Amino acid sequence: EQPADSIPKALKDSVINALDTIDEAPLYQSDYLNAANAAEEKFFTLENNLIKSVISSKGAQLSDVLIKDYYTYDSTDLHIIRPGKSLFDIEMNANQWINTSDLNFRKVESTDNSLTLRLNFNDSSYVDAIYFLPDDTYMVNYSLRFVGMSDVLDPRTNQMTLKWVVDMPRLEKGYQNERNYSAVAYKYASNNDVKTIGQRKESVKETFSSTLRWFGFQQQFFSIIMMAQNGFSAGTLVNKFYPEGNAERDLMQSGAEMSLEIDNRSDDFTVPMSIYMGPNHYPTLKSYGESFEKIIPLGGKVIGTISRYIIIPVFNWLNKSIANYGLIILILTLMIKLVISPLTWKSYTSSAKMKVLQPEIQKINEKYPKQEDAMKKQQATMDLYKKAGVNMFGGCLPILLQFPILWAMFRFFPASIELRQQGFLWCHDLSAYDSILDLGFKIPLYGNHISLFALLMGITMWGYSKMTLGQQPDNAQMPGMKFMQLWFMPIMMVFICNNLSAGLSYYYMLSNIVTIGQNWAIRKWFIDEDKIYEQIKQKTNSKEPPKKSA
């Protein structure tokens, strides 16, 4: 690196030669800036074992970033930033407004893992853009060093503006599923909460007046996250999705315009930042200690807690000894069913008690047939339940308590990069939909293909509903509710899951099969309805005070 007051003669000569080629009136007050504007763009490579980045001299900005060991759905190299698809600019007031994206920096120093590019304003004033990329990380340390700039920067302005717009690429099989899990994320400096904008919206714009710690352009399985060590004092984030048929394979255009405070009265100061460009892998993101892992859409406080502290650790533990993800999902399903089996038992026994009480309830209905006797009929029914020690909601509550786990799995599978491009049986990618037949036309709400896992999930859901309804007396439910449970819900779930993660449909299918097996086993070997009926009759005929219902 050259001292600030020692400008190489070759540089001075290049400035003079560049100025000689400018026919129009100069754009800048500085000859060095005019020369930087007229100079030829050059490219420099900085890489480690995880990413390869190409940095342009124009604006000293990232021009191309390859994430190694990952590929797009069609097996091509995965570039999170592509040439011509990103614009990075620093705007500052140097007694006139300067945009670095218009100016070429020159290389002054480079090593195997670092690069320094310099923009001179005069003989003794310059700004260095410094990139540092250690091994074994997706994080590039990026900083701007200002030297001798106190007389160049406008003293009335203590901020500069960072602008970054990136056309994020389509990388996955299903456009709609990829889009549903892509957004712009950000985190305030004052807390650890991470928020997103733009998810499932055509376009969005949000302005901030509080300090942000970082912002991120989040694709379903890969993200670009920029963090300022001293925070972004204010700014605006925008996001816009491209249509599915976009010829450039662009998913969305994400942008940020952020204010950064600068020490314009100092002769030597640095604005430190860093840029993460890599996979949305929970342990990897968490390892940086900046709450990056919260960009993965695992749900709110309850659902997210189940996913982060139960499902993901167990999933990763199984993955240490099992390579087949279809088998991992099977074992995970069995483990979950084993854990919630007490709830399944309680739900079934409660339903069995309700079933054997139906003859007694029918007698009450016959005793109070008139509409005006509805209150008496209800009171008599409640007395019967109380004497029998039966909770009329006993069958529902255990099922409701299982919903957080079911919803956590619904959020986990489509957001789990571990399943990405992992095949199982006929499915080539458990993170995307499986297709056994491409229709060649699109059915509204369903899609243009048939997912076999979604279809099997619907069939097993129908089978479970059929078994459940078969265990109930004919008058237990209204015909409309029977139709909803037996036909409408399974068909609706097939439509919903046809375009979602095959791993999710596979899990729901397994869950239904295991539940059917549990209920069959409980009914065949563990539940004697005649014995339950006799026990209930003894309770109802007993003069002892009824015990707490179960």
XYZ file of C-alpha atoms in Angstrom:
550
model
C 0.000 0.000 0.000
C 1.345 3.426 -0.963
C 1.540 6.241 1.605
C -1.221 8.822 1.258
C 1.173 11.557 0.110
C 3.090 9.334 -2.306
C 1.229 8.913 -5.592
C 3.064 6.706 -8.098
C 4.262 8.491 -11.251
C 2.542 5.807 -13.344
C -0.787 6.729 -11.737
C -0.268 10.430 -12.423
C 0.588 9.625 -16.054
C -2.531 7.459 -16.393
C -4.670 10.277 -15.010
C -3.226 12.701 -17.575
C -3.721 10.189 -20.399
C -7.294 9.459 -19.337
C -8.112 13.165 -19.149
C -6.762 13.636 -22.668
C -9.410 11.179 -23.927
C -12.301 13.146 -22.429
C -13.803 15.338 -25.124
C -16.687 16.746 -23.097
C -16.521 19.001 -20.071
C -15.234 17.086 -17.018
C -17.868 15.648 -14.696
C -15.914 16.086 -11.506
C -13.911 18.801 -9.809
C -11.075 16.303 -9.279
C -8.863 15.181 -12.152
C -8.408 11.866 -10.395
C -12.167 11.267 -10.310
C -12.508 12.180 -13.983
C -9.753 9.703 -14.769
C -11.489 7.028 -12.649
C -14.687 7.700 -14.557
C -12.935 7.236 -17.911
C -10.815 4.232 -16.894
C -11.430 0.716 -18.142
C -13.340 -1.681 -15.875
C -11.262 -4.534 -14.464
C -12.163 -7.643 -12.498
C -10.490 -9.335 -9.536
C -11.148 -12.741 -7.979
C -11.312 -13.521 -4.295
C -12.226 -17.040 -3.160
C -11.992 -19.618 -0.427
C -13.171 -23.210 -0.142
C -16.850 -22.182 0.068
C -17.412 -19.242 -2.289
C -15.787 -17.586 -5.270
C -16.381 -13.880 -5.764
C -15.527 -11.615 -8.662
C -15.102 -7.948 -7.753
C -15.361 -5.188 -10.333
C -13.131 -2.145 -10.225
C -16.208 -0.089 -11.096
C -17.554 0.849 -7.710
C -15.340 -1.811 -6.110
C -18.488 -3.933 -6.052
C -19.275 -7.637 -6.135
C -20.032 -8.590 -9.709
C -20.377 -12.362 -9.514
C -20.579 -14.738 -6.542
C -20.492 -18.514 -6.916
C -21.508 -20.689 -3.955
C -19.456 -23.854 -4.182
C -20.794 -27.386 -3.548
C -24.339 -26.295 -4.397
C -26.158 -26.366 -7.726
C -29.393 -25.065 -9.179
C -32.288 -27.428 -9.789
C -31.111 -28.027 -13.374
C -27.587 -28.918 -12.126
C -25.812 -25.726 -13.185
C -23.435 -23.700 -11.006
C -25.192 -21.702 -8.323
C -24.476 -17.968 -8.617
C -26.218 -15.959 -5.893
C -24.986 -12.767 -7.613
C -24.739 -12.798 -11.422
C -22.924 -10.435 -13.785
C -25.120 -7.492 -14.690
C -27.708 -8.433 -12.064
C -26.416 -6.357 -9.150
C -25.768 -2.653 -8.605
C -23.855 -1.538 -5.517
C -23.178 2.147 -4.922
C -21.881 4.469 -2.209
C -23.107 8.031 -2.518
C -21.181 10.717 -0.631
C -20.891 14.492 -0.631
C -17.303 15.437 -1.523
C -18.199 19.060 -2.235
C -20.226 17.524 -5.030
C -22.232 14.303 -4.983
C -20.144 11.263 -5.837
C -21.481 7.830 -6.793
C -18.838 5.138 -6.572
C -20.660 2.897 -9.074
C -19.627 5.381 -11.788
C -15.947 5.276 -10.883
C -13.191 2.703 -11.288
C -11.038 1.921 -8.272
C -7.467 0.707 -8.782
C -5.888 -2.265 -7.078
C -3.219 -1.340 -4.530
C -2.868 -4.602 -2.622
C -3.986 -8.228 -2.856
C -3.228 -11.520 -1.095
C -4.742 -14.988 -1.241
C -7.689 -13.883 0.899
C -7.781 -10.076 0.688
C -8.104 -7.277 -1.846
C -7.744 -3.509 -1.487
C -9.094 -1.189 -4.181
C -8.493 2.556 -4.010
C -10.249 5.645 -5.302
C -8.109 8.781 -5.190
C -9.712 12.209 -4.860
C -6.386 14.072 -4.984
C -2.720 13.421 -4.294
C -3.248 12.815 -0.559
C -6.933 11.879 -0.202
C -8.482 8.516 -1.028
C -11.053 5.898 -0.098
C -10.063 2.237 0.114
C -12.571 -0.569 -0.388
C -11.130 -3.541 1.506
C -12.356 -7.124 1.079
C -11.194 -9.942 3.353
C -12.374 -13.542 2.896
C -10.967 -16.116 5.362
C -11.281 -19.861 4.759
C -14.287 -21.887 5.936
C -16.775 -19.021 5.928
C -19.487 -17.539 3.747
C -18.878 -14.133 5.327
C -16.854 -11.508 3.465
C -15.483 -8.710 5.625
C -15.955 -5.461 3.714
C -14.898 -2.014 4.891
C -14.397 1.486 3.554
C -11.347 3.333 4.829
C -11.232 7.118 4.424
C -7.750 8.693 4.458
C -7.045 12.426 4.191
C -10.715 13.091 3.393
C -11.523 15.693 6.068
C -10.954 18.553 3.598
C -12.739 16.708 0.794
C -15.968 15.636 2.460
C -18.607 18.305 2.935
C -18.494 19.214 6.666
C -22.256 19.777 6.663
C -22.920 16.100 5.856
C -22.071 13.390 8.363
C -23.657 10.531 6.431
C -23.216 8.622 3.228
C -25.764 6.446 1.457
C -25.314 2.798 0.556
C -27.492 1.536 -2.287
C -27.692 -2.096 -3.321
C -30.129 -3.658 -5.779
C -29.901 -7.364 -6.670
C -31.950 -9.466 -9.054
C -32.157 -12.648 -6.983
C -32.114 -15.764 -9.203
C -34.550 -18.633 -9.428
C -32.710 -21.667 -8.102
C -35.424 -24.221 -7.287
C -37.910 -26.404 -9.150
C -41.263 -24.884 -8.192
C -41.693 -21.144 -8.743
C -44.611 -20.686 -6.364
C -43.042 -22.628 -3.505
C -39.719 -20.806 -3.957
C -41.493 -17.475 -4.017
C -43.541 -18.245 -0.890
C -40.347 -18.666 1.114
C -38.432 -15.673 -0.265
C -38.446 -12.117 1.115
C -36.336 -9.247 2.424
C -35.325 -9.599 6.073
C -33.920 -7.139 8.590
C -32.946 -6.817 12.221
C -32.977 -3.728 14.426
C -29.847 -2.959 16.415
C -31.883 -2.603 19.618
C -33.197 -6.193 19.857
C -32.833 -9.701 18.466
C -36.129 -9.836 16.590
C -35.867 -10.517 12.860
C -38.649 -9.343 10.588
C -39.424 -9.806 6.901
C -41.217 -7.820 4.248
C -42.471 -8.817 0.830
C -43.318 -12.439 1.547
C -46.193 -13.510 -0.740
C -46.620 -9.903 -1.967
C -46.070 -8.672 -5.506
C -44.094 -5.638 -4.356
C -43.410 -3.832 -1.115
C -41.506 -0.813 0.189
C -40.727 0.001 3.805
C -38.832 2.946 5.301
C -36.991 2.893 8.627
C -35.935 5.682 10.959
C -34.452 3.412 13.654
C -31.016 1.841 13.412
C -30.805 -1.510 11.644
C -28.078 -3.999 12.460
C -28.425 -5.822 9.141
C -30.662 -6.471 6.163
C -30.888 -9.535 3.949
C -32.131 -10.550 0.515
C -33.561 -13.983 1.313
C -34.225 -16.619 -1.311
C -35.831 -19.916 -0.217
C -32.528 -21.653 0.530
C -29.835 -18.982 0.004
C -29.391 -15.416 1.204
C -27.307 -12.280 0.912
C -27.060 -10.502 4.271
C -25.255 -7.192 4.769
C -24.328 -6.060 8.258
C -22.834 -2.749 9.433
C -20.788 -2.949 12.628
C -22.071 0.475 13.693
C -25.513 -0.057 12.196
C -27.475 1.573 9.394
C -28.936 4.743 10.888
C -31.974 4.844 8.566
C -33.080 3.625 5.187
C -35.542 1.963 2.854
C -36.007 -1.673 1.794
C -37.901 -2.748 -1.316
C -38.823 -6.033 -2.948
C -40.617 -6.977 -6.168
C -41.283 -10.443 -7.581
C -40.823 -11.190 -11.253
C -43.482 -13.215 -13.123
C -42.972 -16.958 -13.423
C -42.202 -16.795 -17.114
C -39.303 -14.356 -16.711
C -36.766 -15.240 -19.441
C -33.761 -14.271 -17.288
C -34.778 -16.727 -14.556
C -35.069 -13.854 -12.071
C -37.109 -14.531 -8.944
C -37.276 -11.093 -7.352
C -35.589 -7.711 -7.313
C -34.493 -6.787 -3.800
C -33.080 -3.398 -2.889
C -31.776 -1.369 0.020
C -30.952 2.308 0.416
C -29.265 2.780 3.777
C -27.652 5.694 5.603
C -24.244 5.198 7.212
C -22.755 7.708 9.614
C -19.210 8.883 8.825
C -16.604 10.797 10.815
C -16.080 13.530 8.217
C -13.823 15.566 10.520
C -11.254 12.808 10.931
C -8.324 12.289 8.572
C -8.415 8.515 8.977
C -11.536 6.513 9.802
C -13.098 3.222 8.729
C -16.690 2.110 8.152
C -16.656 -1.670 8.859
C -19.247 -3.973 7.308
C -19.615 -7.628 6.380
C -21.585 -9.604 3.794
C -22.931 -13.144 4.172
C -23.536 -14.965 0.897
C -24.485 -18.576 1.444
C -27.061 -21.224 2.327
C -29.940 -20.833 4.758
C -28.518 -23.660 6.853
C -29.639 -23.262 10.447
C -26.387 -24.274 12.263
C -24.274 -22.260 9.797
C -26.337 -19.095 10.178
C -26.505 -19.495 13.948
C -22.718 -19.819 14.185
C -22.268 -16.115 13.313
C -24.085 -15.033 16.468
C -26.120 -12.311 14.744
C -29.561 -13.984 14.675
C -29.135 -14.745 10.961
C -30.797 -18.130 11.562
C -34.099 -16.359 12.257
C -34.534 -15.596 8.558
C -35.509 -19.254 8.112
C -39.345 -19.193 8.301
C -39.872 -21.769 11.038
C -42.899 -20.089 12.603
C -43.666 -17.844 15.560
C -42.639 -18.189 19.185
C -44.388 -21.496 19.953
C -44.022 -23.194 16.566
C -40.536 -21.760 16.023
C -39.395 -22.976 19.435
C -40.549 -26.525 18.643
C -38.712 -26.409 15.312
C -35.468 -24.825 16.564
C -35.024 -26.736 19.802
C -36.661 -30.097 19.098
C -37.149 -30.951 15.425
C -33.906 -29.529 13.986
C -31.600 -30.994 16.692
C -33.253 -34.429 16.394
C -33.141 -34.246 12.595
C -29.435 -33.346 12.610
C -28.716 -36.050 15.210
C -30.325 -38.692 12.988
C -28.451 -37.355 9.975
C -25.112 -38.082 11.679
C -25.642 -41.824 11.261
C -28.279 -42.038 8.503
C -27.688 -40.668 5.013
C -31.084 -41.486 3.499
C -33.445 -38.585 4.210
C -36.549 -40.627 3.431
C -35.526 -43.026 6.205
C -34.750 -40.088 8.517
C -38.267 -38.702 7.995
C -39.716 -42.167 8.719
C -37.783 -42.495 11.979
C -38.604 -38.895 12.941
C -42.298 -39.633 12.342
C -42.177 -42.739 14.543
C -40.376 -40.806 17.284
C -42.975 -38.023 17.205
C -45.817 -40.558 17.283
C -44.194 -42.317 20.222
C -43.871 -39.057 22.162
C -47.497 -38.066 21.571
C -48.859 -41.607 22.004
C -50.283 -40.772 25.490
C -52.377 -38.074 23.810
C -53.454 -40.550 21.122
C -54.439 -43.066 23.817
C -56.406 -40.485 25.771
C -58.183 -39.294 22.633
C -59.169 -42.815 21.619
C -60.326 -43.924 25.065
C -62.380 -40.755 25.408
C -63.961 -41.400 21.998
C -64.675 -45.002 23.006
C -66.449 -43.807 26.160
C -68.515 -41.366 24.132
C -69.437 -44.175 21.741
C -70.688 -46.587 24.403
C -72.748 -43.781 25.940
C -74.707 -43.273 22.717
C -77.559 -45.663 23.713
C -78.034 -43.684 26.935
C -77.928 -40.404 25.050
C -80.522 -41.793 22.602
C -82.802 -42.524 25.543
C -82.450 -38.904 26.695
C -83.285 -37.681 23.162
C -86.411 -39.842 23.156
C -87.379 -38.574 26.610
C -87.127 -34.928 25.545
C -88.169 -34.837 21.856
C -89.698 -31.351 21.883
C -87.800 -28.176 21.020
C -88.950 -26.459 24.187
C -87.296 -29.254 26.201
C -83.849 -28.505 24.729
C -82.513 -27.112 28.002
C -83.727 -30.175 29.931
C -82.184 -32.494 27.345
C -78.855 -30.671 27.534
C -78.866 -30.753 31.338
C -79.666 -34.453 31.374
C -76.867 -35.149 28.904
C -74.369 -33.178 30.983
C -75.480 -35.059 34.131
C -74.918 -38.356 32.326
C -71.400 -37.327 31.290
C -70.655 -36.208 34.831
C -71.894 -39.417 36.442
C -70.015 -41.543 33.891
C -66.817 -39.566 34.449
C -66.588 -38.617 30.768
C -65.351 -35.292 29.416
C -67.220 -34.465 26.212
C -64.118 -32.600 25.001
C -61.740 -35.382 26.041
C -61.371 -36.624 22.485
C -60.777 -33.184 21.011
C -58.265 -31.672 23.415
C -55.508 -34.283 22.847
C -55.859 -33.773 19.095
C -55.660 -29.995 19.487
C -52.497 -30.364 21.581
C -50.886 -32.177 18.634
C -51.503 -29.296 16.215
C -48.368 -27.308 17.198
C -46.209 -30.291 16.224
C -48.086 -30.796 12.954
C -47.753 -27.094 12.133
C -44.064 -27.067 13.092
C -43.471 -29.889 10.597
C -45.454 -27.929 7.995
C -43.039 -25.022 8.440
C -39.894 -27.146 8.785
C -39.891 -29.241 5.603
C -40.222 -26.512 2.923
C -37.573 -24.404 4.707
C -35.072 -27.204 5.364
C -32.064 -26.971 3.039
C -31.009 -30.438 4.237
C -33.767 -31.912 2.031
C -32.752 -29.854 -1.003
C -31.955 -32.105 -3.989
C -32.153 -35.215 -1.800
C -33.922 -38.016 -3.656
C -36.131 -40.766 -2.263
C -37.985 -43.443 -4.233
C -39.432 -41.711 -7.315
C -38.841 -38.208 -5.917
C -35.642 -36.417 -7.009
C -35.878 -33.509 -4.550
C -37.685 -33.806 -1.225
C -37.657 -30.017 -0.802
C -39.749 -29.537 -3.972
C -42.870 -31.235 -5.300
C -42.618 -34.714 -6.828
C -44.270 -35.308 -10.184
C -45.299 -38.648 -11.694
C -47.203 -36.982 -14.523
C -46.831 -33.559 -16.118
C -50.293 -32.584 -17.366
C -49.222 -30.034 -19.958
C -51.904 -27.643 -18.715
C -52.572 -25.910 -15.418
C -55.515 -26.676 -13.140
C -56.391 -23.663 -10.951
C -55.193 -24.087 -7.343
C -53.768 -27.524 -8.210
C -50.990 -27.091 -10.742
C -49.770 -28.655 -13.970
C -48.600 -31.983 -12.554
C -49.628 -34.831 -10.260
C -47.667 -35.309 -7.044
C -47.813 -38.962 -5.980
C -46.808 -38.219 -2.380
C -49.611 -35.637 -2.132
C -52.061 -38.130 -3.655
C -51.020 -40.912 -1.235
C -51.252 -38.458 1.643
C -54.844 -37.668 0.634
C -55.720 -41.371 0.352
C -54.327 -42.162 3.804
C -56.126 -39.126 5.226
C -59.365 -40.447 3.695
C -58.628 -43.891 5.174
C -58.097 -42.443 8.631
C -61.328 -40.422 8.395
C -63.193 -43.525 7.218
C -61.890 -45.496 10.202
C -62.764 -42.699 12.637
C -66.288 -42.272 11.286
C -66.779 -46.040 11.264
C -66.156 -46.104 14.999
C -68.915 -43.580 15.619
C -72.680 -44.203 15.643
C -74.671 -42.960 12.671
C -76.192 -40.078 14.604
C -72.893 -38.826 16.074
C -72.301 -36.292 13.319
C -74.378 -34.362 10.863
C -74.162 -35.551 7.227
C -72.509 -32.292 6.196
C -69.739 -32.713 8.758
C -69.202 -36.312 7.658
C -68.754 -35.166 4.067
C -66.289 -32.471 5.176
C -64.200 -34.942 7.164
C -64.325 -37.853 4.719
C -64.047 -36.109 1.348
C -63.567 -32.362 1.449
C -60.565 -32.209 3.802
C -58.512 -34.955 2.050
C -59.192 -33.453 -1.387
C -58.339 -29.961 -0.146
C -55.056 -31.213 1.333
C -54.147 -32.898 -1.968
C -54.651 -29.562 -3.741
C -52.586 -27.713 -1.113
C -49.703 -30.187 -1.003
C -49.451 -30.829 -4.741
C -47.028 -27.902 -5.139
C -45.362 -28.075 -1.733
C -42.363 -30.015 -0.478
C -42.563 -33.744 -1.224
C -40.939 -34.328 2.152
C -43.919 -32.655 3.817
C -46.479 -34.790 1.942
C -44.412 -37.891 2.695
C -44.363 -37.017 6.405
C -48.133 -36.446 6.530
C -48.669 -39.734 4.674
C -46.498 -41.613 7.173
C -48.212 -39.856 10.080
C -51.632 -40.962 8.803
C -50.454 -44.559 8.303
C -48.957 -44.756 11.800
C -52.086 -43.229 13.338
C -54.283 -45.748 11.515
C -52.050 -48.529 12.819
C -52.163 -47.156 16.373
C -55.947 -46.889 16.376
C -56.348 -50.376 14.935
C -53.995 -51.857 17.544
C -55.662 -49.981 20.423
C -59.124 -51.094 19.289
C -58.092 -54.723 18.750
C -55.949 -55.362 21.810
C -56.343 -52.627 24.392
C -59.917 -51.324 24.337
C -62.884 -53.494 25.347
C -66.016 -51.444 24.703
C -68.255 -53.892 26.581
C -66.018 -53.597 29.639
C -66.029 -49.798 29.377
C -69.823 -49.839 29.164
C -70.098 -51.945 32.313
C -67.726 -49.613 34.152
C -69.769 -46.591 33.086
C -73.009 -48.287 34.146
C -71.525 -48.940 37.580
C -70.532 -45.294 37.871
C -73.927 -43.992 36.788
C -75.748 -46.351 39.209
C -73.373 -45.596 42.076
C -74.498 -43.136 44.755
C -70.923 -41.955 45.358
C -70.072 -38.393 44.204
C -68.707 -38.457 40.638
C -64.948 -38.227 40.250
C -63.222 -35.713 38.056
C -64.022 -36.515 34.420
C -61.376 -37.842 32.040
